[in-house]
Structure formats: structure tokens, C-alpha cells
Amino acid sequence: MRPSALLSALFAAAVLTAAPAAAQERLAPPPLGDKTNIWLLDLSTGGRVEIALRPDVAPKMVERIKQLTRQHFYDGLVFHRVIDGFMAQGGDPKGDGTGGSQLPDLPAEFNYLPHVRGSVAAARAEKEDSANSQFYIVFQPRFSLDKKYTVFGRVMSGMNYVDAIERGEPPANPSRIVHAYIASDNPPAYQPLPAAAPATLPTLPGTTPTLPGTGTGTGAMPPAATTAPAPRAKPAPRRR
């Protein structure tokens, strides 16, 4: 056999033996509907979000989510950074992007899962191995973040409640996680928040009650400015 033919044969054999090995590195995802890997977020926007967790690609982050959820860590936390067309970020007990749990930060688990609509990933600081408790849910695809952040799940249902999360950095009236559960823990059905009582203002004799900025009634305040702010760049989800 000529040297060139021998090299070609050896190369082909190497490719054939390497392909099965590479395929074996990609573990099978949990079965669809496996309640031990379904994260439930009851949001103040009106309903329950079901997220399929992926321990096959991000076992440490998934275990962290389960641990903190069972400690009721996420109950009541707000979405503190929400950028329209990009993502909603939450999971910070301080509510400003600088906090996390008391547990140590996790190593990066960057994987092949893409940043598509409904993807759920771990927020982090500049250091790659700094994910802790914060996470974000993607509104629209953002492939530039692929393999730079740990994607650990995807919304299966309830994305409309994610879409309804109040926008802002921070939002003026932030949406929050009312309760978080793991589906296998037999959580109760979603319970909507009680309706807030309408605001009432004291009325003085001879005056008409008014709300600030309505421009009606005695002593009304001027309406707020309507000039839209200049567009801003959309930085990646980060812990500060």
C-alpha cells in the first residue's frame, strides 16, 4: 500500500473510532415529564411557569436550583433586571444584582444548549466560575451568549407569564416569584395573589380627589414627561 493510501486509511479509522466516543459524552436528557427535574415558578404576573431542568448538561447548577428551591430561597424574590427582547433576570435576595445565596459559587458548566426563547441560564459575574443563585429566562434568541453562560433548562409552559414580567433595570414595580417548587414535591395548585385594594386619597372640604399626574381635580400635579429615553446597549446577564 502506498504511503498516501495508508495515511488515508488510518485517518478514516480514527474518525470512525472517535465519533462513537464523542457521541457517548452527550448524556441523554431526563424523560419528558420527569417531575424530579421540573422547576415550577409561580409568578406574580398571574400563573405558573414549568421549566424542564437539564442535569445531563449542568448537574451542579440543577442541584443548586433544587436545593435552594426546597429551602424556599426563591419565594418572594423579584426580577430585578428585565430587558425587552432579551431576558428577565432574578434570583438575587438583595434585589439589585449584587447578591446570591450563602452557598459557594459554582464552576462553569457551559454546554451545547443554545440561548433560544424560553432558555433558562445561570447569571454570573466576570469570572466564569461565579454562578450562584441568579438566573435569567430568555425572551428572544441570543446566540452570542452560547457556551459563555450555563444553560440549565427551558420553559415548557407558562411563557406568557414570563412575557408579562415588568421591564426595567430595575423595574419601577418589579414582578416577583411568589413561590418556587420542584414538581416531584407535590406542590399545591397555583394561588393567585389577592387583588390590591385601590388607592384612596383624603378629600378636603371643597376639593375633588385626584391622583398625582392625572391633571384633574384641585391641586393636580402636571403629567409626567413622555419623552422616551435613548436606547441602550444590551449587556449580558451578570452578577455585579
C-alpha atoms as a PDB file:
ATOM      1  CA  MET A   1       0.000   0.000   0.000  1.00  0.00           C
ATOM      2  CA  ARG A   2       1.287   3.444  -0.926  1.00  0.00           C
ATOM      3  CA  PRO A   3       2.062   5.837   1.971  1.00  0.00           C
ATOM      4  CA  SER A   4      -0.723   8.231   0.938  1.00  0.00           C
ATOM      5  CA  ALA A   5      -3.274   5.437   0.852  1.00  0.00           C
ATOM      6  CA  LEU A   6      -2.072   4.164   4.228  1.00  0.00           C
ATOM      7  CA  LEU A   7      -2.451   7.626   5.791  1.00  0.00           C
ATOM      8  CA  SER A   8      -5.965   7.956   4.374  1.00  0.00           C
ATOM      9  CA  ALA A   9      -6.946   4.603   5.805  1.00  0.00           C
ATOM     10  CA  LEU A  10      -5.544   5.469   9.229  1.00  0.00           C
ATOM     11  CA  PHE A  11      -7.355   8.827   9.235  1.00  0.00           C
ATOM     12  CA  ALA A  12     -10.670   7.207   8.320  1.00  0.00           C
ATOM     13  CA  ALA A  13     -10.244   4.642  11.082  1.00  0.00           C
ATOM     14  CA  ALA A  14      -9.502   7.376  13.613  1.00  0.00           C
ATOM     15  CA  VAL A  15     -12.647   9.286  12.637  1.00  0.00           C
ATOM     16  CA  LEU A  16     -14.807   6.187  12.918  1.00  0.00           C
ATOM     17  CA  THR A  17     -13.490   5.322  16.371  1.00  0.00           C
ATOM     18  CA  ALA A  18     -13.654   8.903  17.660  1.00  0.00           C
ATOM     19  CA  ALA A  19     -17.246   9.526  16.567  1.00  0.00           C
ATOM     20  CA  PRO A  20     -18.861   6.983  18.939  1.00  0.00           C
ATOM     21  CA  ALA A  21     -16.703   8.248  21.809  1.00  0.00           C
ATOM     22  CA  ALA A  22     -17.832  11.833  21.195  1.00  0.00           C
ATOM     23  CA  ALA A  23     -21.448  10.714  20.989  1.00  0.00           C
ATOM     24  CA  GLN A  24     -21.131   8.919  24.329  1.00  0.00           C
ATOM     25  CA  GLU A  25     -20.075  12.160  26.037  1.00  0.00           C
ATOM     26  CA  ARG A  26     -23.534  13.665  25.400  1.00  0.00           C
ATOM     27  CA  LEU A  27     -25.765  12.151  28.060  1.00  0.00           C
ATOM     28  CA  ALA A  28     -29.450  11.585  27.450  1.00  0.00           C
ATOM     29  CA  PRO A  29     -31.743  14.292  28.880  1.00  0.00           C
ATOM     30  CA  PRO A  30     -34.287  13.364  31.559  1.00  0.00           C
ATOM     31  CA  PRO A  31     -37.522  11.850  30.235  1.00  0.00           C
ATOM     32  CA  LEU A  32     -40.135  14.424  29.306  1.00  0.00           C
ATOM     33  CA  GLY A  33     -42.444  14.845  32.275  1.00  0.00           C
ATOM     34  CA  ASP A  34     -39.902  13.648  34.859  1.00  0.00           C
ATOM     35  CA  LYS A  35     -41.201  15.566  37.874  1.00  0.00           C
ATOM     36  CA  THR A  36     -37.881  15.373  39.695  1.00  0.00           C
ATOM     37  CA  ASN A  37     -36.492  17.669  37.009  1.00  0.00           C
ATOM     38  CA  ILE A  38     -39.349  20.133  36.570  1.00  0.00           C
ATOM     39  CA  TRP A  39     -38.948  23.509  38.255  1.00  0.00           C
ATOM     40  CA  LEU A  40     -42.163  25.392  38.941  1.00  0.00           C
ATOM     41  CA  LEU A  41     -42.215  29.168  39.334  1.00  0.00           C
ATOM     42  CA  ASP A  42     -45.463  30.766  40.465  1.00  0.00           C
ATOM     43  CA  LEU A  43     -45.163  34.355  39.265  1.00  0.00           C
ATOM     44  CA  SER A  44     -46.954  37.488  40.360  1.00  0.00           C
ATOM     45  CA  THR A  45     -47.828  38.020  36.687  1.00  0.00           C
ATOM     46  CA  GLY A  46     -50.690  35.564  37.031  1.00  0.00           C
ATOM     47  CA  GLY A  47     -49.651  31.956  36.629  1.00  0.00           C
ATOM     48  CA  ARG A  48     -47.232  29.063  36.880  1.00  0.00           C
ATOM     49  CA  VAL A  49     -44.161  28.551  34.713  1.00  0.00           C
ATOM     50  CA  GLU A  50     -42.911  24.993  34.162  1.00  0.00           C
ATOM     51  CA  ILE A  51     -39.208  24.636  33.417  1.00  0.00           C
ATOM     52  CA  ALA A  52     -37.563  21.391  32.319  1.00  0.00           C
ATOM     53  CA  LEU A  53     -34.215  21.122  34.108  1.00  0.00           C
ATOM     54  CA  ARG A  54     -31.218  19.546  32.375  1.00  0.00           C
ATOM     55  CA  PRO A  55     -28.961  17.728  34.845  1.00  0.00           C
ATOM     56  CA  ASP A  56     -27.385  15.912  31.898  1.00  0.00           C
ATOM     57  CA  VAL A  57     -25.552  19.095  30.857  1.00  0.00           C
ATOM     58  CA  ALA A  58     -25.483  21.185  34.060  1.00  0.00           C
ATOM     59  CA  PRO A  59     -25.709  18.815  37.050  1.00  0.00           C
ATOM     60  CA  LYS A  60     -24.205  21.224  39.589  1.00  0.00           C
ATOM     61  CA  MET A  61     -26.462  24.144  38.672  1.00  0.00           C
ATOM     62  CA  VAL A  62     -29.556  21.935  38.598  1.00  0.00           C
ATOM     63  CA  GLU A  63     -28.707  20.550  42.027  1.00  0.00           C
ATOM     64  CA  ARG A  64     -28.233  24.110  43.315  1.00  0.00           C
ATOM     65  CA  ILE A  65     -31.648  25.131  41.958  1.00  0.00           C
ATOM     66  CA  LYS A  66     -33.289  22.158  43.665  1.00  0.00           C
ATOM     67  CA  GLN A  67     -31.510  22.801  46.957  1.00  0.00           C
ATOM     68  CA  LEU A  68     -32.384  26.500  47.100  1.00  0.00           C
ATOM     69  CA  THR A  69     -35.950  25.883  45.956  1.00  0.00           C
ATOM     70  CA  ARG A  70     -36.526  23.389  48.757  1.00  0.00           C
ATOM     71  CA  GLN A  71     -35.156  25.947  51.204  1.00  0.00           C
ATOM     72  CA  HIS A  72     -37.773  28.449  49.891  1.00  0.00           C
ATOM     73  CA  PHE A  73     -34.892  30.728  48.909  1.00  0.00           C
ATOM     74  CA  TYR A  74     -36.620  31.981  45.749  1.00  0.00           C
ATOM     75  CA  ASP A  75     -40.014  32.683  47.320  1.00  0.00           C
ATOM     76  CA  GLY A  76     -40.741  36.397  47.109  1.00  0.00           C
ATOM     77  CA  LEU A  77     -37.652  37.384  45.093  1.00  0.00           C
ATOM     78  CA  VAL A  78     -38.072  39.943  42.311  1.00  0.00           C
ATOM     79  CA  PHE A  79     -36.929  40.067  38.705  1.00  0.00           C
ATOM     80  CA  HIS A  80     -34.543  42.971  39.149  1.00  0.00           C
ATOM     81  CA  ARG A  81     -33.248  43.323  35.577  1.00  0.00           C
ATOM     82  CA  VAL A  82     -35.630  42.832  32.671  1.00  0.00           C
ATOM     83  CA  ILE A  83     -34.692  43.931  29.154  1.00  0.00           C
ATOM     84  CA  ASP A  84     -37.376  43.808  26.483  1.00  0.00           C
ATOM     85  CA  GLY A  85     -36.464  41.473  23.634  1.00  0.00           C
ATOM     86  CA  PHE A  86     -33.618  39.974  25.665  1.00  0.00           C
ATOM     87  CA  MET A  87     -34.195  38.397  29.078  1.00  0.00           C
ATOM     88  CA  ALA A  88     -35.612  38.587  32.628  1.00  0.00           C
ATOM     89  CA  GLN A  89     -33.075  38.143  35.436  1.00  0.00           C
ATOM     90  CA  GLY A  90     -33.879  37.206  39.032  1.00  0.00           C
ATOM     91  CA  GLY A  91     -32.776  35.055  41.941  1.00  0.00           C
ATOM     92  CA  ASP A  92     -30.975  37.776  43.916  1.00  0.00           C
ATOM     93  CA  PRO A  93     -32.033  38.143  47.581  1.00  0.00           C
ATOM     94  CA  LYS A  94     -30.725  41.731  47.556  1.00  0.00           C
ATOM     95  CA  GLY A  95     -32.836  42.571  44.525  1.00  0.00           C
ATOM     96  CA  ASP A  96     -30.144  44.641  42.824  1.00  0.00           C
ATOM     97  CA  GLY A  97     -27.929  42.096  41.053  1.00  0.00           C
ATOM     98  CA  THR A  98     -25.175  42.026  43.676  1.00  0.00           C
ATOM     99  CA  GLY A  99     -26.386  39.169  45.857  1.00  0.00           C
ATOM    100  CA  GLY A 100     -26.536  35.408  45.974  1.00  0.00           C
ATOM    101  CA  SER A 101     -27.043  32.532  48.371  1.00  0.00           C
ATOM    102  CA  GLN A 102     -24.741  31.634  51.262  1.00  0.00           C
ATOM    103  CA  LEU A 103     -23.547  28.609  49.285  1.00  0.00           C
ATOM    104  CA  PRO A 104     -20.254  28.721  47.360  1.00  0.00           C
ATOM    105  CA  ASP A 105     -20.162  29.788  43.724  1.00  0.00           C
ATOM    106  CA  LEU A 106     -20.320  27.035  41.124  1.00  0.00           C
ATOM    107  CA  PRO A 107     -17.906  26.127  38.335  1.00  0.00           C
ATOM    108  CA  ALA A 108     -18.982  26.926  34.801  1.00  0.00           C
ATOM    109  CA  GLU A 109     -20.935  24.189  33.027  1.00  0.00           C
ATOM    110  CA  PHE A 110     -21.017  25.675  29.534  1.00  0.00           C
ATOM    111  CA  ASN A 111     -22.702  23.268  27.148  1.00  0.00           C
ATOM    112  CA  TYR A 112     -24.278  22.854  23.727  1.00  0.00           C
ATOM    113  CA  LEU A 113     -27.758  24.121  24.671  1.00  0.00           C
ATOM    114  CA  PRO A 114     -28.500  27.369  22.779  1.00  0.00           C
ATOM    115  CA  HIS A 115     -29.954  30.631  24.027  1.00  0.00           C
ATOM    116  CA  VAL A 116     -33.385  30.382  22.391  1.00  0.00           C
ATOM    117  CA  ARG A 117     -36.758  31.672  23.518  1.00  0.00           C
ATOM    118  CA  GLY A 118     -37.536  30.151  26.915  1.00  0.00           C
ATOM    119  CA  SER A 119     -33.974  29.070  27.706  1.00  0.00           C
ATOM    120  CA  VAL A 120     -33.056  29.354  31.390  1.00  0.00           C
ATOM    121  CA  ALA A 121     -29.422  30.021  32.281  1.00  0.00           C
ATOM    122  CA  ALA A 122     -27.238  30.962  35.236  1.00  0.00           C
ATOM    123  CA  ALA A 123     -26.185  34.595  35.588  1.00  0.00           C
ATOM    124  CA  ARG A 124     -22.619  35.187  36.718  1.00  0.00           C
ATOM    125  CA  ALA A 125     -20.013  37.872  37.349  1.00  0.00           C
ATOM    126  CA  GLU A 126     -16.984  38.483  35.121  1.00  0.00           C
ATOM    127  CA  LYS A 127     -15.350  35.335  36.461  1.00  0.00           C
ATOM    128  CA  GLU A 128     -16.675  32.277  34.645  1.00  0.00           C
ATOM    129  CA  ASP A 129     -16.880  30.185  37.826  1.00  0.00           C
ATOM    130  CA  SER A 130     -19.162  32.598  39.699  1.00  0.00           C
ATOM    131  CA  ALA A 131     -22.717  31.326  39.139  1.00  0.00           C
ATOM    132  CA  ASN A 132     -24.614  31.027  42.411  1.00  0.00           C
ATOM    133  CA  SER A 133     -28.369  31.617  42.664  1.00  0.00           C
ATOM    134  CA  GLN A 134     -29.209  34.175  39.985  1.00  0.00           C
ATOM    135  CA  PHE A 135     -30.711  33.060  36.695  1.00  0.00           C
ATOM    136  CA  TYR A 136     -32.343  34.525  33.618  1.00  0.00           C
ATOM    137  CA  ILE A 137     -35.065  33.494  31.183  1.00  0.00           C
ATOM    138  CA  VAL A 138     -34.571  34.413  27.531  1.00  0.00           C
ATOM    139  CA  PHE A 139     -37.318  36.290  25.648  1.00  0.00           C
ATOM    140  CA  GLN A 140     -35.726  36.062  22.200  1.00  0.00           C
ATOM    141  CA  PRO A 141     -32.746  34.079  20.825  1.00  0.00           C
ATOM    142  CA  ARG A 142     -29.335  35.427  21.802  1.00  0.00           C
ATOM    143  CA  PHE A 143     -26.828  33.002  20.285  1.00  0.00           C
ATOM    144  CA  SER A 144     -23.889  35.278  21.100  1.00  0.00           C
ATOM    145  CA  LEU A 145     -24.153  34.022  24.698  1.00  0.00           C
ATOM    146  CA  ASP A 146     -23.910  30.339  23.772  1.00  0.00           C
ATOM    147  CA  LYS A 147     -21.137  28.456  25.600  1.00  0.00           C
ATOM    148  CA  LYS A 148     -20.417  31.568  27.674  1.00  0.00           C
ATOM    149  CA  TYR A 149     -23.187  31.023  30.236  1.00  0.00           C
ATOM    150  CA  THR A 150     -24.556  27.826  31.757  1.00  0.00           C
ATOM    151  CA  VAL A 151     -27.915  26.971  30.192  1.00  0.00           C
ATOM    152  CA  PHE A 152     -29.643  24.540  32.549  1.00  0.00           C
ATOM    153  CA  GLY A 153     -33.275  24.389  31.450  1.00  0.00           C
ATOM    154  CA  ARG A 154     -36.072  25.606  29.224  1.00  0.00           C
ATOM    155  CA  VAL A 155     -39.626  26.793  29.760  1.00  0.00           C
ATOM    156  CA  MET A 156     -42.154  24.109  28.815  1.00  0.00           C
ATOM    157  CA  SER A 157     -45.318  26.043  29.627  1.00  0.00           C
ATOM    158  CA  GLY A 158     -46.316  29.407  31.028  1.00  0.00           C
ATOM    159  CA  MET A 159     -44.038  31.517  28.823  1.00  0.00           C
ATOM    160  CA  ASN A 160     -46.871  34.044  28.589  1.00  0.00           C
ATOM    161  CA  TYR A 161     -46.379  34.745  32.300  1.00  0.00           C
ATOM    162  CA  VAL A 162     -42.673  35.309  31.653  1.00  0.00           C
ATOM    163  CA  ASP A 163     -43.528  37.699  28.815  1.00  0.00           C
ATOM    164  CA  ALA A 164     -45.670  39.684  31.268  1.00  0.00           C
ATOM    165  CA  ILE A 165     -42.765  40.359  33.676  1.00  0.00           C
ATOM    166  CA  GLU A 166     -42.344  44.094  34.281  1.00  0.00           C
ATOM    167  CA  ARG A 167     -39.488  45.615  32.259  1.00  0.00           C
ATOM    168  CA  GLY A 168     -36.775  47.834  33.675  1.00  0.00           C
ATOM    169  CA  GLU A 169     -33.260  47.989  35.139  1.00  0.00           C
ATOM    170  CA  PRO A 170     -34.647  47.924  37.765  1.00  0.00           C
ATOM    171  CA  PRO A 171     -38.388  47.865  37.056  1.00  0.00           C
ATOM    172  CA  ALA A 172     -40.469  50.512  38.787  1.00  0.00           C
ATOM    173  CA  ASN A 173     -42.892  47.842  40.005  1.00  0.00           C
ATOM    174  CA  PRO A 174     -40.945  44.570  39.746  1.00  0.00           C
ATOM    175  CA  SER A 175     -42.641  41.253  39.158  1.00  0.00           C
ATOM    176  CA  ARG A 176     -41.718  38.534  41.605  1.00  0.00           C
ATOM    177  CA  ILE A 177     -41.580  34.806  42.224  1.00  0.00           C
ATOM    178  CA  VAL A 178     -44.438  34.129  44.622  1.00  0.00           C
ATOM    179  CA  HIS A 179     -43.382  30.510  45.205  1.00  0.00           C
ATOM    180  CA  ALA A 180     -40.913  28.092  43.629  1.00  0.00           C
ATOM    181  CA  TYR A 181     -41.281  24.316  43.753  1.00  0.00           C
ATOM    182  CA  ILE A 182     -39.871  21.080  42.382  1.00  0.00           C
ATOM    183  CA  ALA A 183     -42.782  19.226  40.787  1.00  0.00           C
ATOM    184  CA  SER A 184     -41.992  15.912  42.491  1.00  0.00           C
ATOM    185  CA  ASP A 185     -42.515  17.549  45.905  1.00  0.00           C
ATOM    186  CA  ASN A 186     -46.300  17.606  45.321  1.00  0.00           C
ATOM    187  CA  PRO A 187     -46.775  21.386  45.423  1.00  0.00           C
ATOM    188  CA  PRO A 188     -50.215  22.965  45.780  1.00  0.00           C
ATOM    189  CA  ALA A 189     -52.005  24.418  42.787  1.00  0.00           C
ATOM    190  CA  TYR A 190     -51.155  27.951  41.761  1.00  0.00           C
ATOM    191  CA  GLN A 191     -52.749  30.503  44.056  1.00  0.00           C
ATOM    192  CA  PRO A 192     -53.169  33.990  42.578  1.00  0.00           C
ATOM    193  CA  LEU A 193     -52.148  36.935  44.692  1.00  0.00           C
ATOM    194  CA  PRO A 194     -55.039  38.743  46.370  1.00  0.00           C
ATOM    195  CA  ALA A 195     -56.091  41.843  44.494  1.00  0.00           C
ATOM    196  CA  ALA A 196     -54.608  45.005  45.924  1.00  0.00           C
ATOM    197  CA  ALA A 197     -57.067  47.472  47.396  1.00  0.00           C
ATOM    198  CA  PRO A 198     -57.486  50.601  45.243  1.00  0.00           C
ATOM    199  CA  ALA A 199     -55.549  53.606  46.442  1.00  0.00           C
ATOM    200  CA  THR A 200     -57.620  56.252  48.194  1.00  0.00           C
ATOM    201  CA  LEU A 201     -56.649  59.834  48.895  1.00  0.00           C
ATOM    202  CA  PRO A 202     -58.079  62.027  51.631  1.00  0.00           C
ATOM    203  CA  THR A 203     -60.615  64.587  50.443  1.00  0.00           C
ATOM    204  CA  LEU A 204     -60.664  68.061  51.910  1.00  0.00           C
ATOM    205  CA  PRO A 205     -63.883  70.064  52.012  1.00  0.00           C
ATOM    206  CA  GLY A 206     -64.491  71.832  48.726  1.00  0.00           C
ATOM    207  CA  THR A 207     -61.919  69.825  46.739  1.00  0.00           C
ATOM    208  CA  THR A 208     -62.055  66.959  44.300  1.00  0.00           C
ATOM    209  CA  PRO A 209     -59.813  63.934  44.947  1.00  0.00           C
ATOM    210  CA  THR A 210     -57.164  63.339  42.333  1.00  0.00           C
ATOM    211  CA  LEU A 211     -54.255  61.016  41.670  1.00  0.00           C
ATOM    212  CA  PRO A 212     -50.826  62.551  41.053  1.00  0.00           C
ATOM    213  CA  GLY A 213     -50.171  63.272  37.409  1.00  0.00           C
ATOM    214  CA  THR A 214     -53.755  62.968  36.193  1.00  0.00           C
ATOM    215  CA  GLY A 215     -54.160  66.676  35.564  1.00  0.00           C
ATOM    216  CA  THR A 216     -57.663  66.769  37.067  1.00  0.00           C
ATOM    217  CA  GLY A 217     -59.081  67.996  40.331  1.00  0.00           C
ATOM    218  CA  THR A 218     -57.864  70.674  42.698  1.00  0.00           C
ATOM    219  CA  GLY A 219     -54.103  70.846  43.100  1.00  0.00           C
ATOM    220  CA  ALA A 220     -53.359  68.231  40.428  1.00  0.00           C
ATOM    221  CA  MET A 221     -49.722  67.613  39.554  1.00  0.00           C
ATOM    222  CA  PRO A 222     -48.514  68.096  35.966  1.00  0.00           C
ATOM    223  CA  PRO A 223     -48.357  64.968  33.810  1.00  0.00           C
ATOM    224  CA  ALA A 224     -45.085  63.084  33.626  1.00  0.00           C
ATOM    225  CA  ALA A 225     -42.781  63.687  30.676  1.00  0.00           C
ATOM    226  CA  THR A 226     -43.391  61.334  27.779  1.00  0.00           C
ATOM    227  CA  THR A 227     -40.019  61.615  26.055  1.00  0.00           C
ATOM    228  CA  ALA A 228     -38.604  58.116  25.605  1.00  0.00           C
ATOM    229  CA  PRO A 229     -35.069  57.528  26.899  1.00  0.00           C
ATOM    230  CA  ALA A 230     -32.272  56.976  24.420  1.00  0.00           C
ATOM    231  CA  PRO A 231     -31.769  53.297  23.500  1.00  0.00           C
ATOM    232  CA  ARG A 232     -29.119  51.450  25.473  1.00  0.00           C
ATOM    233  CA  ALA A 233     -26.887  48.542  24.653  1.00  0.00           C
ATOM    234  CA  LYS A 234     -27.993  45.171  25.979  1.00  0.00           C
ATOM    235  CA  PRO A 235     -25.203  43.779  28.169  1.00  0.00           C
ATOM    236  CA  ALA A 236     -25.014  40.125  29.076  1.00  0.00           C
ATOM    237  CA  PRO A 237     -26.737  38.881  32.249  1.00  0.00           C
ATOM    238  CA  ARG A 238     -24.306  39.343  35.130  1.00  0.00           C
ATOM    239  CA  ARG A 239     -23.982  39.438  38.854  1.00  0.00           C
ATOM    240  CA  ARG A 240     -22.468  42.758  39.790  1.00  0.00           C
END
